[in-house]
PDB file of C-alpha atoms in Angstrom:
ATOM      1  CA  MET V   1      21.287 -16.177   5.956  1.00 54.00           C
ATOM      2  CA  SER V   2      18.813 -13.823   4.448  1.00 78.00           C
ATOM      3  CA  VAL V   3      17.521 -14.246   0.922  1.00 91.00           C
ATOM      4  CA  ILE V   4      17.035 -10.590   0.605  1.00 95.00           C
ATOM      5  CA  ALA V   5      19.934  -8.777  -1.095  1.00 95.00           C
ATOM      6  CA  LYS V   6      21.162  -5.231  -0.342  1.00 95.00           C
ATOM      7  CA  GLN V   7      19.443  -4.066  -3.589  1.00 97.00           C
ATOM      8  CA  MET V   8      16.151  -5.568  -4.721  1.00 97.00           C
ATOM      9  CA  THR V   9      13.577  -4.984  -7.412  1.00 97.00           C
ATOM     10  CA  TYR V  10       9.790  -5.481  -7.197  1.00 96.00           C
ATOM     11  CA  LYS V  11       6.756  -6.021  -9.432  1.00 97.00           C
ATOM     12  CA  VAL V  12       3.300  -4.850  -8.584  1.00 96.00           C
ATOM     13  CA  TYR V  13       0.115  -6.393 -10.134  1.00 98.00           C
ATOM     14  CA  MET V  14      -2.927  -4.686  -8.821  1.00 98.00           C
ATOM     15  CA  SER V  15      -6.594  -5.172  -9.875  1.00 99.00           C
ATOM     16  CA  GLY V  16      -9.816  -3.976  -8.400  1.00 99.00           C
ATOM     17  CA  THR V  17     -12.756  -1.695  -8.481  1.00 99.00           C
ATOM     18  CA  VAL V  18     -13.657   1.803  -7.067  1.00 99.00           C
ATOM     19  CA  ASN V  19     -17.370   2.602  -6.978  1.00 99.00           C
ATOM     20  CA  GLY V  20     -17.820  -0.249  -9.543  1.00 98.00           C
ATOM     21  CA  HIS V  21     -15.069   0.970 -11.986  1.00 99.00           C
ATOM     22  CA  TYR V  22     -12.725  -1.910 -12.803  1.00 99.00           C
ATOM     23  CA  PHE V  23      -9.022  -1.187 -13.200  1.00 99.00           C
ATOM     24  CA  GLU V  24      -5.672  -2.926 -13.428  1.00 99.00           C
ATOM     25  CA  VAL V  25      -2.297  -1.402 -12.537  1.00 98.00           C
ATOM     26  CA  GLU V  26       1.225  -2.850 -13.039  1.00 98.00           C
ATOM     27  CA  GLY V  27       4.498  -1.555 -11.773  1.00 96.00           C
ATOM     28  CA  ASP V  28       8.228  -2.042 -11.555  1.00 97.00           C
ATOM     29  CA  GLY V  29      10.231  -0.808  -8.543  1.00 95.00           C
ATOM     30  CA  LYS V  30      13.559  -1.027  -6.956  1.00 96.00           C
ATOM     31  CA  GLY V  31      15.280  -0.156  -3.709  1.00 96.00           C
ATOM     32  CA  LYS V  32      17.520  -0.951  -0.812  1.00 96.00           C
ATOM     33  CA  PRO V  33      15.515  -2.884   1.830  1.00 95.00           C
ATOM     34  CA  TYR V  34      18.037  -2.437   4.620  1.00 94.00           C
ATOM     35  CA  GLU V  35      18.234   1.271   4.065  1.00 94.00           C
ATOM     36  CA  GLY V  36      14.573   2.114   3.724  1.00 92.00           C
ATOM     37  CA  GLU V  37      14.778   3.284   0.073  1.00 94.00           C
ATOM     38  CA  GLN V  38      12.470   2.460  -2.729  1.00 94.00           C
ATOM     39  CA  THR V  39      10.966   3.831  -5.964  1.00 94.00           C
ATOM     40  CA  VAL V  40       8.276   2.469  -8.293  1.00 94.00           C
ATOM     41  CA  ARG V  41       6.793   3.356 -11.576  1.00 95.00           C
ATOM     42  CA  LEU V  42       3.113   2.386 -11.878  1.00 96.00           C
ATOM     43  CA  THR V  43       1.016   2.205 -15.105  1.00 98.00           C
ATOM     44  CA  VAL V  44      -2.761   1.770 -15.484  1.00 98.00           C
ATOM     45  CA  THR V  45      -3.073  -1.152 -17.948  1.00 99.00           C
ATOM     46  CA  LYS V  46      -6.863  -1.557 -17.906  1.00 99.00           C
ATOM     47  CA  GLY V  47      -9.671   0.877 -16.944  1.00 99.00           C
ATOM     48  CA  GLY V  48      -7.786   4.047 -17.589  1.00 97.00           C
ATOM     49  CA  PRO V  49      -8.017   6.914 -17.330  1.00 98.00           C
ATOM     50  CA  LEU V  50      -9.112   6.402 -13.779  1.00 98.00           C
ATOM     51  CA  PRO V  51     -12.251   8.355 -12.746  1.00 98.00           C
ATOM     52  CA  PHE V  52     -10.916   8.769  -9.217  1.00 99.00           C
ATOM     53  CA  ALA V  53      -7.876  10.176  -7.425  1.00 98.00           C
ATOM     54  CA  TRP V  54      -4.754   8.016  -7.828  1.00 97.00           C
ATOM     55  CA  ASP V  55      -3.794   8.811  -4.238  1.00 97.00           C
ATOM     56  CA  ILE V  56      -6.120   6.188  -2.831  1.00 98.00           C
ATOM     57  CA  LEU V  57      -4.078   3.531  -4.629  1.00 97.00           C
ATOM     58  CA  SER V  58      -0.548   4.762  -3.809  1.00 93.00           C
ATOM     59  CA  PRO V  59      -0.321   3.356  -0.237  1.00 90.00           C
ATOM     60  CA  GLN V  60      -0.710  -0.155  -1.573  1.00 86.00           C
ATOM     61  CA  SER V  61       2.516  -0.011  -3.395  1.00 79.00           C
ATOM     62  CA  GLN V  62       4.659   2.344  -1.214  1.00 70.00           C
ATOM     63  CA  TYR V  63       3.369   1.916   2.334  1.00 65.00           C
ATOM     64  CA  GLY V  64       2.320  -1.602   1.265  1.00 64.00           C
ATOM     65  CA  SER V  65       5.908  -2.423   0.275  1.00 83.00           C
ATOM     66  CA  ILE V  66       7.060  -2.973   3.776  1.00 86.00           C
ATOM     67  CA  PRO V  67      10.100  -5.254   2.972  1.00 91.00           C
ATOM     68  CA  PHE V  68      11.806  -1.922   2.234  1.00 92.00           C
ATOM     69  CA  THR V  69      11.274  -0.635   5.769  1.00 89.00           C
ATOM     70  CA  LYS V  70      14.512   0.035   7.641  1.00 90.00           C
ATOM     71  CA  TYR V  71      14.384  -1.239  11.199  1.00 87.00           C
ATOM     72  CA  PRO V  72      16.843  -0.449  14.041  1.00 89.00           C
ATOM     73  CA  GLU V  73      19.089  -3.429  14.828  1.00 88.00           C
ATOM     74  CA  ASP V  74      17.376  -4.074  18.202  1.00 91.00           C
ATOM     75  CA  ILE V  75      13.859  -4.534  16.596  1.00 87.00           C
ATOM     76  CA  PRO V  76      13.163  -7.729  14.794  1.00 86.00           C
ATOM     77  CA  ASP V  77      12.124  -7.295  11.095  1.00 89.00           C
ATOM     78  CA  TYR V  78       9.445  -9.994  10.871  1.00 86.00           C
ATOM     79  CA  VAL V  79       8.609  -9.158   7.236  1.00 89.00           C
ATOM     80  CA  LYS V  80      12.144  -9.758   5.950  1.00 91.00           C
ATOM     81  CA  GLN V  81      12.339 -12.824   8.157  1.00 91.00           C
ATOM     82  CA  SER V  82       9.224 -14.254   6.384  1.00 92.00           C
ATOM     83  CA  PHE V  83      11.093 -14.840   3.186  1.00 94.00           C
ATOM     84  CA  PRO V  84      11.599 -17.022   1.155  1.00 93.00           C
ATOM     85  CA  GLU V  85       8.036 -18.135   2.109  1.00 94.00           C
ATOM     86  CA  GLY V  86       6.542 -14.582   1.837  1.00 94.00           C
ATOM     87  CA  TYR V  87       3.720 -12.990   3.555  1.00 94.00           C
ATOM     88  CA  THR V  88       0.261 -11.533   3.057  1.00 95.00           C
ATOM     89  CA  TRP V  89      -1.387  -8.394   4.439  1.00 95.00           C
ATOM     90  CA  GLU V  90      -4.995  -7.163   4.537  1.00 97.00           C
ATOM     91  CA  ARG V  91      -6.046  -3.596   5.045  1.00 97.00           C
ATOM     92  CA  ILE V  92      -9.182  -1.691   5.675  1.00 98.00           C
ATOM     93  CA  MET V  93      -9.167   1.998   4.906  1.00 98.00           C
ATOM     94  CA  ASN V  94     -12.094   3.957   6.532  1.00 99.00           C
ATOM     95  CA  PHE V  95     -12.531   7.460   5.277  1.00 99.00           C
ATOM     96  CA  GLU V  96     -14.276  10.255   7.168  1.00 98.00           C
ATOM     97  CA  ASP V  97     -17.304  10.404   4.786  1.00 98.00           C
ATOM     98  CA  GLY V  98     -18.130   6.665   4.987  1.00 98.00           C
ATOM     99  CA  ALA V  99     -16.111   5.537   2.000  1.00 99.00           C
ATOM    100  CA  VAL V 100     -14.271   2.151   2.596  1.00 99.00           C
ATOM    101  CA  CYS V 101     -11.450   0.385   0.790  1.00 99.00           C
ATOM    102  CA  THR V 102     -10.464  -3.181   1.402  1.00 99.00           C
ATOM    103  CA  VAL V 103      -7.115  -4.294   0.172  1.00 98.00           C
ATOM    104  CA  SER V 104      -5.176  -7.609   0.166  1.00 98.00           C
ATOM    105  CA  ASN V 105      -1.660  -8.241  -0.895  1.00 96.00           C
ATOM    106  CA  ASP V 106       0.210 -11.606  -1.444  1.00 97.00           C
ATOM    107  CA  SER V 107       3.965 -10.971  -1.438  1.00 95.00           C
ATOM    108  CA  SER V 108       6.531 -13.470  -2.627  1.00 96.00           C
ATOM    109  CA  ILE V 109      10.044 -13.465  -3.826  1.00 97.00           C
ATOM    110  CA  GLN V 110      11.648 -14.683  -7.069  1.00 96.00           C
ATOM    111  CA  GLY V 111      15.447 -14.208  -7.105  1.00 95.00           C
ATOM    112  CA  ASN V 112      16.182 -10.617  -6.219  1.00 96.00           C
ATOM    113  CA  CYS V 113      12.614  -9.501  -6.978  1.00 97.00           C
ATOM    114  CA  PHE V 114       9.670  -9.164  -4.692  1.00 96.00           C
ATOM    115  CA  ILE V 115       6.306  -9.915  -6.287  1.00 97.00           C
ATOM    116  CA  TYR V 116       3.160  -8.252  -5.041  1.00 96.00           C
ATOM    117  CA  HIS V 117      -0.315  -9.292  -6.048  1.00 97.00           C
ATOM    118  CA  VAL V 118      -2.779  -6.676  -4.764  1.00 97.00           C
ATOM    119  CA  LYS V 119      -6.588  -6.736  -4.804  1.00 98.00           C
ATOM    120  CA  PHE V 120      -8.391  -3.455  -4.187  1.00 98.00           C
ATOM    121  CA  SER V 121     -12.007  -2.597  -3.601  1.00 99.00           C
ATOM    122  CA  GLY V 122     -13.259   0.839  -2.891  1.00 99.00           C
ATOM    123  CA  LEU V 123     -16.872   1.578  -2.103  1.00 99.00           C
ATOM    124  CA  ASN V 124     -19.175   4.519  -1.178  1.00 99.00           C
ATOM    125  CA  PHE V 125     -16.955   7.412  -2.401  1.00 99.00           C
ATOM    126  CA  PRO V 126     -19.401  10.377  -2.840  1.00 99.00           C
ATOM    127  CA  PRO V 127     -19.580  11.576  -6.502  1.00 98.00           C
ATOM    128  CA  ASN V 128     -18.963  15.084  -5.323  1.00 98.00           C
ATOM    129  CA  GLY V 129     -16.286  14.210  -2.874  1.00 98.00           C
ATOM    130  CA  PRO V 130     -12.474  14.740  -3.171  1.00 99.00           C
ATOM    131  CA  VAL V 131     -11.655  11.232  -4.448  1.00 99.00           C
ATOM    132  CA  MET V 132     -14.129  11.156  -7.298  1.00 99.00           C
ATOM    133  CA  GLN V 133     -13.525  14.792  -8.156  1.00 99.00           C
ATOM    134  CA  LYS V 134      -9.794  14.133  -8.148  1.00 98.00           C
ATOM    135  CA  LYS V 135      -9.108  16.961  -5.706  1.00 98.00           C
ATOM    136  CA  THR V 136      -6.466  15.190  -3.564  1.00 98.00           C
ATOM    137  CA  GLN V 137      -2.793  16.191  -3.534  1.00 98.00           C
ATOM    138  CA  GLY V 138      -0.974  13.285  -1.847  1.00 96.00           C
ATOM    139  CA  TRP V 139      -0.755  12.049   1.585  1.00 96.00           C
ATOM    140  CA  GLU V 140       0.758  13.770   4.560  1.00 96.00           C
ATOM    141  CA  PRO V 141       3.687  11.913   6.174  1.00 93.00           C
ATOM    142  CA  ASN V 142       2.791   9.440   8.914  1.00 90.00           C
ATOM    143  CA  THR V 143       3.908   6.595  10.977  1.00 88.00           C
ATOM    144  CA  GLU V 144       2.341   3.182  11.295  1.00 89.00           C
ATOM    145  CA  ARG V 145       2.128   1.663  14.761  1.00 90.00           C
ATOM    146  CA  LEU V 146       2.805  -2.019  14.607  1.00 88.00           C
ATOM    147  CA  PHE V 147       2.425  -4.656  17.381  1.00 89.00           C
ATOM    148  CA  ALA V 148       2.405  -8.463  17.478  1.00 89.00           C
ATOM    149  CA  ARG V 149      -0.854 -10.250  18.214  1.00 93.00           C
ATOM    150  CA  ASP V 150      -1.720 -13.944  17.794  1.00 94.00           C
ATOM    151  CA  GLY V 151       1.232 -14.590  15.408  1.00 88.00           C
ATOM    152  CA  MET V 152       0.458 -11.594  13.256  1.00 91.00           C
ATOM    153  CA  LEU V 153       1.530  -8.018  13.008  1.00 91.00           C
ATOM    154  CA  ILE V 154      -1.227  -5.493  13.519  1.00 95.00           C
ATOM    155  CA  GLY V 155      -0.868  -2.005  12.020  1.00 93.00           C
ATOM    156  CA  ASN V 156      -2.963   1.035  12.780  1.00 95.00           C
ATOM    157  CA  ASN V 157      -2.463   4.601  11.673  1.00 94.00           C
ATOM    158  CA  PHE V 158      -4.438   7.667  10.757  1.00 96.00           C
ATOM    159  CA  MET V 159      -3.590   9.310   7.474  1.00 96.00           C
ATOM    160  CA  ALA V 160      -4.693  12.528   5.886  1.00 98.00           C
ATOM    161  CA  LEU V 161      -4.879  13.375   2.104  1.00 98.00           C
ATOM    162  CA  LYS V 162      -4.084  16.951   1.316  1.00 99.00           C
ATOM    163  CA  LEU V 163      -6.793  18.741  -0.702  1.00 99.00           C
ATOM    164  CA  GLU V 164      -6.709  21.282  -3.418  1.00 98.00           C
ATOM    165  CA  GLY V 165      -7.298  24.667  -1.861  1.00 97.00           C
ATOM    166  CA  GLY V 166      -6.344  23.510   1.605  1.00 98.00           C
ATOM    167  CA  GLY V 167      -7.781  21.103   4.167  1.00 98.00           C
ATOM    168  CA  HIS V 168      -7.568  17.274   4.593  1.00 99.00           C
ATOM    169  CA  TYR V 169      -9.556  14.241   3.871  1.00 99.00           C
ATOM    170  CA  LEU V 170      -8.985  11.832   6.832  1.00 98.00           C
ATOM    171  CA  CYS V 171      -8.632   8.045   6.717  1.00 98.00           C
ATOM    172  CA  GLU V 172      -7.964   5.377   9.370  1.00 98.00           C
ATOM    173  CA  PHE V 173      -5.850   2.375   8.107  1.00 96.00           C
ATOM    174  CA  LYS V 174      -6.073  -0.960   9.936  1.00 97.00           C
ATOM    175  CA  SER V 175      -3.645  -3.554   8.553  1.00 95.00           C
ATOM    176  CA  THR V 176      -2.905  -7.260   9.427  1.00 96.00           C
ATOM    177  CA  TYR V 177       0.372  -8.750   8.264  1.00 93.00           C
ATOM    178  CA  LYS V 178       0.669 -12.545   8.210  1.00 93.00           C
TER     179      LYS V 178
END
């Protein structure tokens, strides 16, 4: 029997740095894990206002909230099966201009609430680039490819941030789910 209810809440506790600027973010979310629906409200609790585009943080609490992913019945949902023990994930985000983010998430469950502890480090964002100039306008839709390897799930996807005035800022995501 699954410990995951049809409706769940979640809490996000994120801390980290971007180009040396320390910040903390907390959030409360809710959703329907078996239907692929979720919403979250995030608040900067330390280090605000952020001197960089919020968009680089958003995948860690939406795309990073994979217990809310809806799977077809014929595909095993390894993440939901990991509870009540929980799981961790690590991600490297390589941007086209050489900027890099490393992210880790330790996910657990308390009652009907997922708890996410996220550590974030962003380096080498150019001062005149779209992230530090806050010229991004959200991510284009995408799909992550997942496959099993050595008892873990490996995720790989290419994402694109929309830019003010047109164009895109490209990023490759490499994730490992344990």
